Coordinates of C-alpha atoms and ligand atoms in Angstrom, one line a residue:
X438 CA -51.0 5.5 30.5
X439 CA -47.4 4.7 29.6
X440 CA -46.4 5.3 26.3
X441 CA -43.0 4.3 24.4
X442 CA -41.8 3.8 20.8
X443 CA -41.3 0.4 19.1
X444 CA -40.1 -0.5 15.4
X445 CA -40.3 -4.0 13.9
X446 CA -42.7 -6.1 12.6
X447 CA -46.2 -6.7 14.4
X448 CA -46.3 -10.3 14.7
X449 CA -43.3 -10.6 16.5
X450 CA -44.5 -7.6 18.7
X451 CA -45.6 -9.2 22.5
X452 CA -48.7 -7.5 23.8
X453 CA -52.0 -7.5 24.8
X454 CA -53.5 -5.9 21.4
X455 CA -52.1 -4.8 18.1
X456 CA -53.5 -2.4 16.2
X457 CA -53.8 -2.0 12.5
X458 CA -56.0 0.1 9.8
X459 CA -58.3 -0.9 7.2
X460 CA -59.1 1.4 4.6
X461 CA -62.3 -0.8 3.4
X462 CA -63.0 -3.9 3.6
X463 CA -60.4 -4.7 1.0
X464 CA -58.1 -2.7 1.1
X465 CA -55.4 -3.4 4.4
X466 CA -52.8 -1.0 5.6
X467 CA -49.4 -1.8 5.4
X468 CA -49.4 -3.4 9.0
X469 CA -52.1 -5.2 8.4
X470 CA -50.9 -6.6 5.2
X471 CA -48.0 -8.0 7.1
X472 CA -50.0 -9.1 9.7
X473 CA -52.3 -11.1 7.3
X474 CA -49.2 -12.5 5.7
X475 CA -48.2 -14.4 9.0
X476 CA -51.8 -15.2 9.4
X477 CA -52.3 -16.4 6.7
X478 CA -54.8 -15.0 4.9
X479 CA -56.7 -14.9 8.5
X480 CA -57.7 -11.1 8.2
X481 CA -58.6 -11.0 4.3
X482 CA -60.9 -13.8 5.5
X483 CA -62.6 -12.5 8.8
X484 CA -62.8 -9.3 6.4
X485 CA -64.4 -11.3 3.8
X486 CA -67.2 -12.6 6.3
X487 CA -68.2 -8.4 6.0
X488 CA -68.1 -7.6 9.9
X489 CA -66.4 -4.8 9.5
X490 CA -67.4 -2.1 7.1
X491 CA -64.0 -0.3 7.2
X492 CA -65.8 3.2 7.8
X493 CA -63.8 5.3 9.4
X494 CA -63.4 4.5 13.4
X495 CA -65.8 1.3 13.1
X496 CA -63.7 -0.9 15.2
X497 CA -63.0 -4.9 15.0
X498 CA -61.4 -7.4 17.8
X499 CA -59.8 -10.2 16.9
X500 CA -58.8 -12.9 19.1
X501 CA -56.6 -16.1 19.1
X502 CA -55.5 -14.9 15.2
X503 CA -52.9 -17.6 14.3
X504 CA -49.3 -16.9 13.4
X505 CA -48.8 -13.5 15.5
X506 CA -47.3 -13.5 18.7
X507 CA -50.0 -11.0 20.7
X508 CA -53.4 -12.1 21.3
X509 CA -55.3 -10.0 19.7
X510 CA -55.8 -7.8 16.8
X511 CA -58.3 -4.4 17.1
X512 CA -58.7 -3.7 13.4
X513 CA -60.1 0.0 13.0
X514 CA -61.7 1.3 9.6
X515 CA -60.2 3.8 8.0
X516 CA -62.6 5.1 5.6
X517 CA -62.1 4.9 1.3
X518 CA -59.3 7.4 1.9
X519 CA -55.4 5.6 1.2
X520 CA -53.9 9.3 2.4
X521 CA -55.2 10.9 5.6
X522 CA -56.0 14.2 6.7
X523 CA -55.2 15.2 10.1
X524 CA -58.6 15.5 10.9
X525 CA -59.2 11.8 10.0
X526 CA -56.7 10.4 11.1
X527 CA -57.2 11.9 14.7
X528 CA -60.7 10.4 14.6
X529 CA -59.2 7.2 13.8
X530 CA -57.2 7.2 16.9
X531 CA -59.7 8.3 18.9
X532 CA -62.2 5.2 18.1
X533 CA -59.5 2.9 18.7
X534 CA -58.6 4.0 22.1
X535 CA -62.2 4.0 22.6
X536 CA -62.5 0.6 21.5
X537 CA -59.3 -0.4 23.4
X538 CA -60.9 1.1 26.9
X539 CA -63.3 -1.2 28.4
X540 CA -61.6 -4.1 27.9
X541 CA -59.3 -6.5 29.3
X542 CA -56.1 -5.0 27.2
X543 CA -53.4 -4.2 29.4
X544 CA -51.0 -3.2 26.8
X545 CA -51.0 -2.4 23.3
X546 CA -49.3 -1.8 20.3
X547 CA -50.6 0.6 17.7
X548 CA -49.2 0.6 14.0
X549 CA -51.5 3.5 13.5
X550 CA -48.7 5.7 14.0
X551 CA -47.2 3.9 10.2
X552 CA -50.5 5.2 8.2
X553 CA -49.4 8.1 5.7
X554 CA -51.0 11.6 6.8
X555 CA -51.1 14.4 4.1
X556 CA -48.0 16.6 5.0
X557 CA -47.2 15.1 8.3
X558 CA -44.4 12.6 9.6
X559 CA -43.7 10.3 12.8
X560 CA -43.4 12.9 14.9
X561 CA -46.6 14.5 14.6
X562 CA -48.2 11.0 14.3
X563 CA -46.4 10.2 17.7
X564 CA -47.7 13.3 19.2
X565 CA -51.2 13.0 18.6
X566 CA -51.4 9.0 19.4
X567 CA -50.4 10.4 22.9
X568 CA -52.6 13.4 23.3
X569 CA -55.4 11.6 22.0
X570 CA -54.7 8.6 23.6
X571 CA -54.6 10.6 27.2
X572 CA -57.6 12.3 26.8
X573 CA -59.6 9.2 26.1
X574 CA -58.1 7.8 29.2
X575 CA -58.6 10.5 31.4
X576 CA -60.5 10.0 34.6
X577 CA -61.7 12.2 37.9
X578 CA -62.7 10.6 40.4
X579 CA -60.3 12.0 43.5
X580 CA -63.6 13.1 44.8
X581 CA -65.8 9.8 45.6
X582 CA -65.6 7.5 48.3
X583 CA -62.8 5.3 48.9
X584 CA -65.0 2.0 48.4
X585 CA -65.8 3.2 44.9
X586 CA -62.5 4.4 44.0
X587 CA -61.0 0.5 45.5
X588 CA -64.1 -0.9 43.6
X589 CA -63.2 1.2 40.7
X590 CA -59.1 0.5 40.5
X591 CA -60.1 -3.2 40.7
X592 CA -62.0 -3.4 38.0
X593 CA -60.2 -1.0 36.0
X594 CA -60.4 -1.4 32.1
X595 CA -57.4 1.3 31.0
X596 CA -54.8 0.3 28.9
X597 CA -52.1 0.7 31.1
X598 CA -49.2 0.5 28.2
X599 CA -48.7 1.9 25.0
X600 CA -46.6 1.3 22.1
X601 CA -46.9 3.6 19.1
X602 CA -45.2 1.0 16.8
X603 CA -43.3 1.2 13.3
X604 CA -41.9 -1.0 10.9
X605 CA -39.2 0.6 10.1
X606 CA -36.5 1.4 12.6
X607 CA -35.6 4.6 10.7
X608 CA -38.9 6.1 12.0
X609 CA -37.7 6.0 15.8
X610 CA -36.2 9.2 16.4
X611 CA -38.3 11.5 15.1
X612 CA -41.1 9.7 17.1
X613 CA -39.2 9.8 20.2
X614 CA -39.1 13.3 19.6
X615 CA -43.0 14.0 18.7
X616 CA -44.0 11.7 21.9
X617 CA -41.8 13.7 24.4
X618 CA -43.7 17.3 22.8
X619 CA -47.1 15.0 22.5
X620 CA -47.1 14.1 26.5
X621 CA -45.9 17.6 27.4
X622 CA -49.0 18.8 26.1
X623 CA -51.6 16.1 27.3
X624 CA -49.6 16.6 30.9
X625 CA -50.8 20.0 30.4
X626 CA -54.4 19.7 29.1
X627 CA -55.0 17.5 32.2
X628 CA -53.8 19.7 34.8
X629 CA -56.5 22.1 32.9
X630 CA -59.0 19.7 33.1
X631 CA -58.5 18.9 36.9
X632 CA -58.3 22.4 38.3
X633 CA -61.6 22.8 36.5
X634 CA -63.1 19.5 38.1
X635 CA -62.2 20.4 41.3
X636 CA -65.4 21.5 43.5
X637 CA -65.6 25.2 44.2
X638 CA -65.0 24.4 47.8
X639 CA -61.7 22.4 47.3
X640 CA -60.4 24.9 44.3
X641 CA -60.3 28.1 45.9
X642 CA -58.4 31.4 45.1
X643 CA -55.7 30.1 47.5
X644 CA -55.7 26.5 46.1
X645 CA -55.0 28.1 42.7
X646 CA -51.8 29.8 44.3
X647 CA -50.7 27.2 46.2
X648 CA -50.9 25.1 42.7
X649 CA -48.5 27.6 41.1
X650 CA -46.1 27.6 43.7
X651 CA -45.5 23.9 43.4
X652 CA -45.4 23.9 39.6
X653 CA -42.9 26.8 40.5
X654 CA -40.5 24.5 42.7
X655 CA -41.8 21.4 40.3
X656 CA -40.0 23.3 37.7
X657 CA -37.8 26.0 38.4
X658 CA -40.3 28.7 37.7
X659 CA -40.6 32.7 39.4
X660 CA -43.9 32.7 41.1
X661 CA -45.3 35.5 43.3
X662 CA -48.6 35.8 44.7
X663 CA -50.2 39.1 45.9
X664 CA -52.3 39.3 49.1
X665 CA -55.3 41.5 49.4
X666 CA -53.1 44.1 50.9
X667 CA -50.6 44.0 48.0
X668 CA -53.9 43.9 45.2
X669 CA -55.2 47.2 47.2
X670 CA -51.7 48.8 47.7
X671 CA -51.2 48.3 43.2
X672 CA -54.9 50.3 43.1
X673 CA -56.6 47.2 41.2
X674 CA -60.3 48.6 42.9
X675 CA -62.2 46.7 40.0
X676 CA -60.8 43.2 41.0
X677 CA -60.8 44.1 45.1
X678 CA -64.5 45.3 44.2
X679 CA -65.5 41.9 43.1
X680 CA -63.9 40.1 45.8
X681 CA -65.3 42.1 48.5
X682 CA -68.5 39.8 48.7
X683 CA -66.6 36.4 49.5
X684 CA -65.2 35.3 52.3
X685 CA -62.5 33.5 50.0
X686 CA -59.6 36.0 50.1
X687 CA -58.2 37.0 46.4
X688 CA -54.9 36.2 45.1
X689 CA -52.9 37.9 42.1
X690 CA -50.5 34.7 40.6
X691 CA -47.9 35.9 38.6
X692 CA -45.8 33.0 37.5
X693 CA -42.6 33.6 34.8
X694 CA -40.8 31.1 32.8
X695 CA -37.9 32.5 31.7
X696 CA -35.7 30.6 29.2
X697 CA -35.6 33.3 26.3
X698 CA -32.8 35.5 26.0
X699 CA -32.9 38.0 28.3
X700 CA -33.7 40.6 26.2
X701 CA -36.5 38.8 24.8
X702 CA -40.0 40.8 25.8
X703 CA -41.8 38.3 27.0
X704 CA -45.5 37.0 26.2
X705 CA -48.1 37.6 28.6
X706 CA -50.9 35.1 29.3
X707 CA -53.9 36.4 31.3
X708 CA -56.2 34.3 33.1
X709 CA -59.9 34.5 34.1
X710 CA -59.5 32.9 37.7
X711 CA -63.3 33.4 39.3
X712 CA -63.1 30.2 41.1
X713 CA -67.2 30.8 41.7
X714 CA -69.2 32.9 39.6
X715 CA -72.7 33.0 41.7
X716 CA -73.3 36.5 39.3
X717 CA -73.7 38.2 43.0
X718 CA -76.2 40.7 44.1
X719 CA -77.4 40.2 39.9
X720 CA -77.5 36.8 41.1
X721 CA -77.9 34.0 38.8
X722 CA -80.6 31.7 38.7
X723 CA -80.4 28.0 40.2
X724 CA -80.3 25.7 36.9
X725 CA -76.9 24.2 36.2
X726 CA -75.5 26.7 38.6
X727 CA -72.9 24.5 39.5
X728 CA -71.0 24.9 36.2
X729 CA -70.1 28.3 37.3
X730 CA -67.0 26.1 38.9
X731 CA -65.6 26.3 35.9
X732 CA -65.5 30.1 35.9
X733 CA -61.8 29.9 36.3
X734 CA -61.0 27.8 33.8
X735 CA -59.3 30.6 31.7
X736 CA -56.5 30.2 35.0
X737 CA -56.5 26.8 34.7
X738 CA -55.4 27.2 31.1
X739 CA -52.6 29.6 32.1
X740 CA -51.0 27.0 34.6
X741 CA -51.8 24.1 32.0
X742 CA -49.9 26.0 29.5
X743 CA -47.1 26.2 31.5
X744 CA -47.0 23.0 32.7
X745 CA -46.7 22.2 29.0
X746 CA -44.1 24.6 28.1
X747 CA -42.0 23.5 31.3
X748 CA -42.2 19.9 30.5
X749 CA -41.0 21.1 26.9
X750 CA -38.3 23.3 28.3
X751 CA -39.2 25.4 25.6
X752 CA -36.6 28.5 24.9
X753 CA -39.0 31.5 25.8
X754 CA -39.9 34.1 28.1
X755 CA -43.6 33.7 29.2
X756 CA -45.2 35.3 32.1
X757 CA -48.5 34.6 33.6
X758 CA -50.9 37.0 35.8
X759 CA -54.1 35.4 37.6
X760 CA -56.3 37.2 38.7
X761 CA -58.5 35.1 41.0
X762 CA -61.0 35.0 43.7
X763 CA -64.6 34.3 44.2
X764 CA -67.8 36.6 43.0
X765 CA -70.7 36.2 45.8
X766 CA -73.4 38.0 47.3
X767 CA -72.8 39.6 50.7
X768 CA -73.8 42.3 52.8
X769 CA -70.3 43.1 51.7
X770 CA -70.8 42.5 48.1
X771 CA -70.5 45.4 45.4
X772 CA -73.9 46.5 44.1
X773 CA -75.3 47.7 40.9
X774 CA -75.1 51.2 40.3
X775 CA -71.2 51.2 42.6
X776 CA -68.4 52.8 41.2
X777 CA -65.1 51.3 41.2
X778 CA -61.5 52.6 40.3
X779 CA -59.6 50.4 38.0
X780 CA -55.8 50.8 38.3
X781 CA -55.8 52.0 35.3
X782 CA -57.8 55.2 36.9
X783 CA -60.8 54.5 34.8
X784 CA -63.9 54.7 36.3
X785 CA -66.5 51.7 35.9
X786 CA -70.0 51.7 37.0
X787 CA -71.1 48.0 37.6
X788 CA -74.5 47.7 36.4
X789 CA -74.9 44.0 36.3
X790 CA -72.6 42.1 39.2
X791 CA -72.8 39.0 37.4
X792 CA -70.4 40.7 34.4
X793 CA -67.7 40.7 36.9
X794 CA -64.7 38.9 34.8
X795 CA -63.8 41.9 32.6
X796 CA -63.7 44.0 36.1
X797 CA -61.2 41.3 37.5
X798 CA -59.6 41.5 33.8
X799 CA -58.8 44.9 33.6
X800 CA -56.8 44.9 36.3
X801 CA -54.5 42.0 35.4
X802 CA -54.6 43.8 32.0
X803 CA -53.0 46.8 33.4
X804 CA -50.9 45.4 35.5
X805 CA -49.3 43.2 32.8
X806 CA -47.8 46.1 31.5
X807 CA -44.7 46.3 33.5
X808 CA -43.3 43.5 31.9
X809 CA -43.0 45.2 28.4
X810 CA -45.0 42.1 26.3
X811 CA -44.5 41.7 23.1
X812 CA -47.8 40.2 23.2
X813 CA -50.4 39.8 25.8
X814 CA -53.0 37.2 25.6
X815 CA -56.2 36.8 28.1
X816 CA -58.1 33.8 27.9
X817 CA -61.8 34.0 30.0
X818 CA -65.1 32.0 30.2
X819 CA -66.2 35.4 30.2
X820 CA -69.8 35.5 28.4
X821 CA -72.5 33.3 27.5
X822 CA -73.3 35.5 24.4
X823 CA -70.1 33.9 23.3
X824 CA -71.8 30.6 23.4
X825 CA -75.0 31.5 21.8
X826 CA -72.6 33.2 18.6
X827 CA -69.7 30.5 18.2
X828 CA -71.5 27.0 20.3
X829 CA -69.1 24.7 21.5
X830 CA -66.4 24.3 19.2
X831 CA -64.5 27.4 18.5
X832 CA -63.5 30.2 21.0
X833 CA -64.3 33.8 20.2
X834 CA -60.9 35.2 19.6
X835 CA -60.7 39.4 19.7
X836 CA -57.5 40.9 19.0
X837 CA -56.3 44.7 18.7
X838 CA -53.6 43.6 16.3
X839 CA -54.6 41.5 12.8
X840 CA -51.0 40.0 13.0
X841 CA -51.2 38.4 16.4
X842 CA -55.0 37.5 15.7
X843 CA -54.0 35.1 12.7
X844 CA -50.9 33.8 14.8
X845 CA -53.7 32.5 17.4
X846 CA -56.0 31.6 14.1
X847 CA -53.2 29.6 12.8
X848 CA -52.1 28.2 16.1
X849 CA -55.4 26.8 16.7
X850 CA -55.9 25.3 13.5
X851 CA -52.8 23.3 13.8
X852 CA -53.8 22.2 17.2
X853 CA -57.2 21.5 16.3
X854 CA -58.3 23.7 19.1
X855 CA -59.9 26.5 16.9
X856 CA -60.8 29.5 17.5
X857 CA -63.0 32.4 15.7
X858 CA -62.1 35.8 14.6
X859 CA -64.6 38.8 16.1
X860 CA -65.3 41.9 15.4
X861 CA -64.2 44.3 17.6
X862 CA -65.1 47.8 16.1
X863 CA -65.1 51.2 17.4
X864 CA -68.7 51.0 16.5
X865 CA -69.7 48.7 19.5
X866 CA -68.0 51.0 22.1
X867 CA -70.8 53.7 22.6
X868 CA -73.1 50.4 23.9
X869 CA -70.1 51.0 27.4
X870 CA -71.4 54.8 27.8
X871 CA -72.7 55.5 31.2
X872 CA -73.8 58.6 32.6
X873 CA -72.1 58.5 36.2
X874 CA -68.7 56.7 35.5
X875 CA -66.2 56.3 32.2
X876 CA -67.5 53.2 31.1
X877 CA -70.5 51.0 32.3
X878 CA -69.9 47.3 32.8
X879 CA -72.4 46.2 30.9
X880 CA -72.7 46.9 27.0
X881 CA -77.0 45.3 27.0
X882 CA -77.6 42.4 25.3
X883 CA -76.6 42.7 21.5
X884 CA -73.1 41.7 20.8
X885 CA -72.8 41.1 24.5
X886 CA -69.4 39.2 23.7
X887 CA -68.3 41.9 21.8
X888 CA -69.3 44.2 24.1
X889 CA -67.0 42.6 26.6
X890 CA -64.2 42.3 24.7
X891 CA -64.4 46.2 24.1
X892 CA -64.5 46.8 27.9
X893 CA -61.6 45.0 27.8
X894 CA -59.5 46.8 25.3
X895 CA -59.8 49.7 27.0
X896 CA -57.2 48.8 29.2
X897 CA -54.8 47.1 26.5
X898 CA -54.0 50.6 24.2
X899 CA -50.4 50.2 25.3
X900 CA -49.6 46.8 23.5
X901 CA -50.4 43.9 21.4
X902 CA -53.4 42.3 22.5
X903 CA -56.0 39.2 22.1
X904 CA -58.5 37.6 24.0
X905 CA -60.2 34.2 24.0
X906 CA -63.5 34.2 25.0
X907 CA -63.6 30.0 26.0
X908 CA -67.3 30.2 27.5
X909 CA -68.4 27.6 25.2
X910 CA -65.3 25.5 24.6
X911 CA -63.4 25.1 28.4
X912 CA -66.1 22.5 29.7
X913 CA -68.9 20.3 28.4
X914 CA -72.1 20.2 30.1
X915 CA -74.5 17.1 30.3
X916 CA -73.7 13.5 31.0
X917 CA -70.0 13.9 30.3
X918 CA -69.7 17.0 32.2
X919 CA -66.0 17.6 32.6
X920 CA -63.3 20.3 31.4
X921 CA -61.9 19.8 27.7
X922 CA -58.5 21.0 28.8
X923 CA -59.4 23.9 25.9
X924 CA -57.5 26.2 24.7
X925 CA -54.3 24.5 26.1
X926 CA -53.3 23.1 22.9
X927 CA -54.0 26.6 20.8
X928 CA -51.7 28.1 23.7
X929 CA -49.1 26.0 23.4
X930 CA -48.8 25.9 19.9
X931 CA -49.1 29.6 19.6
X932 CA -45.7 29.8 22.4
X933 CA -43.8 26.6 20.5
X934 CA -44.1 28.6 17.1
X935 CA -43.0 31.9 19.2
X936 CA -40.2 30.0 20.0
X937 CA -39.2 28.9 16.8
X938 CA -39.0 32.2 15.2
Ligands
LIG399 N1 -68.9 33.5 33.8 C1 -69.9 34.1 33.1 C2 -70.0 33.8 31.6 C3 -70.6 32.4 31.3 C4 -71.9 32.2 31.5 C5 -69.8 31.4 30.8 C6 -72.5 30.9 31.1 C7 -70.3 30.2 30.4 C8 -71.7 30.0 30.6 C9 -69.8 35.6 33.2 O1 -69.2 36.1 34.4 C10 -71.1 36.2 33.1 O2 -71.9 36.0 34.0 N2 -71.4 37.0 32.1 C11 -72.7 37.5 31.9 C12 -72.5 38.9 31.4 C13 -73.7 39.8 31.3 C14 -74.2 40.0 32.7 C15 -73.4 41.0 30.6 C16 -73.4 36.7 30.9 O3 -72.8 36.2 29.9 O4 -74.6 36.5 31.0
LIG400 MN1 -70.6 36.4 35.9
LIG401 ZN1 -67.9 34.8 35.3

């Protein structure tokens, strides 16, 4: 989907569609007033006849309308409301993408972008129209057969072009502006959402690397990846532990975007990267086992987030450490009751194999601190506990520091990629005692994303810390299976206002 700014008056603009907003059935938008004028009355009529309830995202097509120069007019409902809220507006432009894919509209012009949102401008207006606009049309389908895929770009209903229109001229620049931030960000969520599509057998530890060396040259970026020799040589036994069992080898990604000041500390963005989470010897069982290929979707959303932030050029020093490989069971596996030796020097006895993303985790965590942070974020579909507390819309957000917990609070808010603040009280840590090692790897069931989170911040005392627990908000299960792109947009929001400051 192409996208580009135009100012004027709809009836003179030349496309497939326009699109207007109708706050009831009486009540047009300002667009849609204009339009009506050089109609005619054509839309207070057709409005009249009551086929459109004007509630919001209810959708109308209109074709052949006289006196416009497009042919045709997709009027979607705004609700009573005559002010949006961001919320409402968003759902707006959802249902008219929606109502746009599917049929024969090539291009289209959308006057959405003129309706007043509480507190926002063209800018923001521009940037949502393309975020929302490229997640509606995103596909996957690299992986069937190249009859369907022929068959498929045949027929192909996608709105190809996109104008986010205006009447006034005035408005251009700032939505030039809030495009170009607006399709930095969808060209980030979608690299997210691929690398979690991707079969387990295609997206590999080694695929993940070879991805960041790419967006490395793509963009100018430092990336390094460490070899199994290099991973044993730091001391990082609690990832090489988990890794043992596959015959995937394990990679440590560290990518670096560097375009703060140089003596800027940098933030730190740690990512979950089990490309395969089988659970191991504590293997899991069979039902919707396939999901699991999501397991390093917390990776995806490091590269994602740097795509974004590349695309942005934004004036920062970000680094990011993957951790990634496979957990399988093996003659070679680790077993419950093993002991492994973090590089931290703590020792962990692994009492379930299947909670084997804090073991990678601690290592990254440790590692990270040679880059002095003045923040470090890990983002991991680390526990299904998380999903049974928070469900599918927020991610469980644990921080060490109230300060940089809020910042990510806030962030996701304005991104409408929310997350939730945890507890994560010294009271929880005792559940982590084990009688042959430091800690256990396991905390039993109650609290069990707490639990994790504590096991993590054992190895984060020596800075600023959160973690995003995204089990419940990085994919969606069922008939639209596919990754959300999630928390890309918290992420990036959280790193533009860094930037800012
Ligand atoms: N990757 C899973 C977490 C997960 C499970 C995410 C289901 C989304 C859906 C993680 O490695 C895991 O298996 N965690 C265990 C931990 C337990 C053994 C303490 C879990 O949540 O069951
Ligand atoms: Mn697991
Ligand atoms: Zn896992």
């Amino acid at each position: 989907m192409e996208f580009s700014i135009k100012t004027g008056n709809p009836e003179k603009q030349r496309s497939d569609c326009i699109v207007v907003g109708v706050f009831d059935t009486r009540k047009l938008s300002e667009a849609a007033v204009v339009l009506d004028r050089a109609a005619e009355g054509y839309l207070t009529t057709v409005l009249a006849r009551g086929d459109l309830d004007g509630k919001l995202g209810s959708c109308l097509m209109l074709h052949s309308v006289p006196g416009i120069a497009s042919d045709r007019v997709l009027l979607v409902g705004l609700g009573k409301a005559t002010e949006f809220k961001e919320r409402e507006y968003r759902q707006a432009v959802r249902a008219s993408f929606k109502a746009l894919s599917g049929t024969s509209v090539k291009s289209a012009s959308t006057y959405l972008a003129d309706l007043p949102v509480k507190k926002q401008d063209a800018a923001w207006k521009s940037a949502q129209i393309a975020e929302i606009g490229q997640d509606v049309d995103y596909r996957f389908d690299v992986m069937k057969g190249k009859a369907a895929q022929e068959e498929k770009a045949k027929s192909a209903k996608r709105v190809a072009k996109v104008a986010v229109a205006f009447i006034e001229k005035s408005e251009g620049k700032l939505a030039e502006s809030g495009l170009k931030q607006g399709l930095a960000l969808a060209a980030g969520v979608s690299l997210t959402k691929d690398l979690g599509n991707l079969p387990p057998n295609i997206c590999t530890p080694t695929y993940l690397a070879d991805q960041a060396k790419a967006m490395g040259k793509q963009y100018g970026l430092q990336v390094e990846i460490l070899d199994r020799d290099q991973i044993a040589k730091l001391g990082m036994g609690s990832f090489l532990g988990v890794a043992q069992g596959s015959a995937q080898p394990p990679k440590l990604i560290v990518l670096q975007h560097k375009k703060g000041k140089k003596s800027q500390k940098p933030v730190v963005l740690v990512g979950k990267g089990i490309t395969f989470d089988t659970g191991g010897i504590s293997i899991k069982p069979g039902a919707e086992m396939d999901e699991m290929k999501y397991d390093m979707c917390g990776a995806a959303s490091v590269l994602g987030t740097f795509k974004a932030i590349a695309e942005m050029d934004l004036p920062l020093n970000v680094v990011g450490v993957i951790p990634t490989c496979e957990n399988m069971p093996d003659g070679t596996a680790i077993k419950p009751g093993d002991v492994l030796t973090s590089m931290s020097g703590q020792t962990i006895e692994v009492l379930n194999t299947d909670a084997e993303g804090r073991l990678i985790l601690c290592d990254a965590l440790t590692y990270a601190e040679r880059f002095e942070p003045a923040a470090v974020v890990d983002i991991a579909t680390l526990t299904g506990a998380c999903v049974i507390a928070l469900g599918h819309h927020a991610s469980g957000l644990f921080s060490n520091n109230d300060k940089l917990a809020q910042e990510l609070l806030a962030a996701g808010e304005t991104a409408h990629d929310r997350a939730w603040h945890m507890p994560l009280w010294e009271d929880y840590q005792p559940q982590l005692d084990s009688n042959f090692a430091d800690m256990a790897n396991i905390g039993g069931r109650a609290g069990g994303s707490i639990t994790a989170a504590c096991f993590l911040s054992r190895f984060t005392k020596k800075y600023e810390w959160a973690h995003l627990d995204i089990a419940g908000t990085a994919w969606k299960s069922g008939k639209d299976k596919g990754g959300t792109g999630r928390p890309v947009p918290l992420l990036t929001e959280f790193l533009v206002k860094r930037a800012a400051k």
